[in-house]
C-alpha cells in the first residue's frame, strides 16, 4: 500500500489530515454501544466535539457511569442508540457481535456502522471461521448482514485515553481505518481524527487483517509513515502465533504491565 494511494482522500494543503470531506464540520447523531474503556472514551471525545451522542450497554441506561456522559452524551437503551443515527459504533467484545444483528437490521442502509472489536479466543471462545483464516471484519459483516468500518481496534485503551493530540502535532499517533465504502471510510477517518489520532486509509475490509491483533500495526503507537510500513509488512500467518507468544510473555510479568511495557511487548514481536 503506497502512501500515494493512502492519501487519495487527503484534504488539499494538509498532507496528512484525512477527513470526511463531504460531511466536514457537520454535527452527527452517533450511537455508541459499549461502555468499556474504548466505548467510554469515544462517548466522551465525540460528545465533547459537539456531536449528538447516545451511549448504551447491555445492562441498561441506569448503569452507565457519569464519566461517559460528562460532555453531553446521553444514556439510552441499545434499541434507542441505533435509531435515527448517522453513525453507530459497536464497541463490544467480538464474540457478542452476532447479538447485534437484529438491532442493526432495523437501521437504514446509509447509516455508517463502525466496529472496534478484535477476536480474542481466550475471551470470545473459539470461532471456527476466523480460526480458519477468515478476516475478522468480513466475519463481522456476515454476522450483521452489512459491511462495517473497522476503526479504533488497533489502539490500546490506555493509549486512546491518554495520548490523543490535536491535528498537526508532531509524532501524533496514527490509526488504520478500513471499509469497503469510500464514503463510510471517510466518515470513520474524520471521527478518528476528531478523537485525537491521525487516520490512515487502510483500504478495504479484505485487507483489514493487516490491522488485526498482533500484526505490526496493532497497538504499537506508530505515526503515519511508520504505520504504512507496518501495514505493508504484516504477515497473515504469523499474527496468530504472535498472539500466543504475546500472551505467554504477558503472564511473565510479576505485576500488571504498564502502558509503556505493553507497547514495547507488542513491538518486540515484530523484530528480527
Short mmCIF file of N, CA, C and O in Angstrom, two decimals, residues 94-95 119-128 130-131:
data_model
loop_
_atom_site.label_atom_id
_atom_site.label_comp_id
_atom_site.label_asym_id
_atom_site.label_seq_id
_atom_site.Cartn_x
_atom_site.Cartn_y
_atom_site.Cartn_z
N UNK A 94 -15.84 -9.07 20.57
CA UNK A 94 -16.03 -9.65 19.24
C UNK A 94 -17.08 -10.76 19.25
O UNK A 94 -17.94 -10.82 18.36
N UNK A 95 -17.05 -11.60 20.24
CA UNK A 95 -17.97 -12.73 20.29
C UNK A 95 -19.42 -12.34 20.48
O UNK A 95 -20.32 -13.17 20.26
N UNK A 119 -10.89 -10.21 17.71
CA UNK A 119 -11.09 -11.59 18.12
C UNK A 119 -10.02 -11.99 19.12
O UNK A 119 -8.83 -11.95 18.83
N UNK A 120 -10.46 -12.36 20.32
CA UNK A 120 -9.58 -12.86 21.37
C UNK A 120 -10.13 -14.21 21.84
O UNK A 120 -11.10 -14.25 22.61
N UNK A 121 -9.57 -15.32 21.37
CA UNK A 121 -10.14 -16.63 21.68
C UNK A 121 -10.29 -16.92 23.16
O UNK A 121 -11.26 -17.57 23.58
N UNK A 122 -9.36 -16.42 23.99
CA UNK A 122 -9.44 -16.69 25.42
C UNK A 122 -10.66 -16.01 26.04
O UNK A 122 -11.13 -16.43 27.10
N UNK A 123 -11.18 -14.97 25.39
CA UNK A 123 -12.35 -14.26 25.88
C UNK A 123 -13.62 -14.64 25.11
O UNK A 123 -14.69 -14.85 25.70
N UNK A 124 -13.50 -14.75 23.79
CA UNK A 124 -14.66 -14.94 22.93
C UNK A 124 -15.02 -16.39 22.70
O UNK A 124 -16.10 -16.70 22.19
N UNK A 125 -14.12 -17.32 23.07
CA UNK A 125 -14.31 -18.70 22.69
C UNK A 125 -13.86 -18.90 21.25
O UNK A 125 -13.68 -17.93 20.50
N UNK A 126 -13.66 -20.13 20.86
CA UNK A 126 -13.18 -20.40 19.50
C UNK A 126 -14.27 -20.09 18.48
O UNK A 126 -15.43 -20.48 18.64
N UNK A 127 -13.89 -19.38 17.43
CA UNK A 127 -14.78 -19.10 16.30
C UNK A 127 -14.13 -19.74 15.08
O UNK A 127 -13.11 -19.25 14.58
N UNK A 128 -14.69 -20.84 14.63
CA UNK A 128 -14.03 -21.69 13.65
C UNK A 128 -13.66 -20.94 12.37
O UNK A 128 -12.55 -21.10 11.85
N UNK A 130 -13.00 -17.82 11.80
CA UNK A 130 -11.86 -16.92 11.98
C UNK A 130 -10.58 -17.72 12.24
O UNK A 130 -9.51 -17.39 11.71
N UNK A 131 -10.69 -18.76 13.03
CA UNK A 131 -9.53 -19.62 13.26
C UNK A 131 -9.01 -20.22 11.96
O UNK A 131 -7.81 -20.48 11.81
#
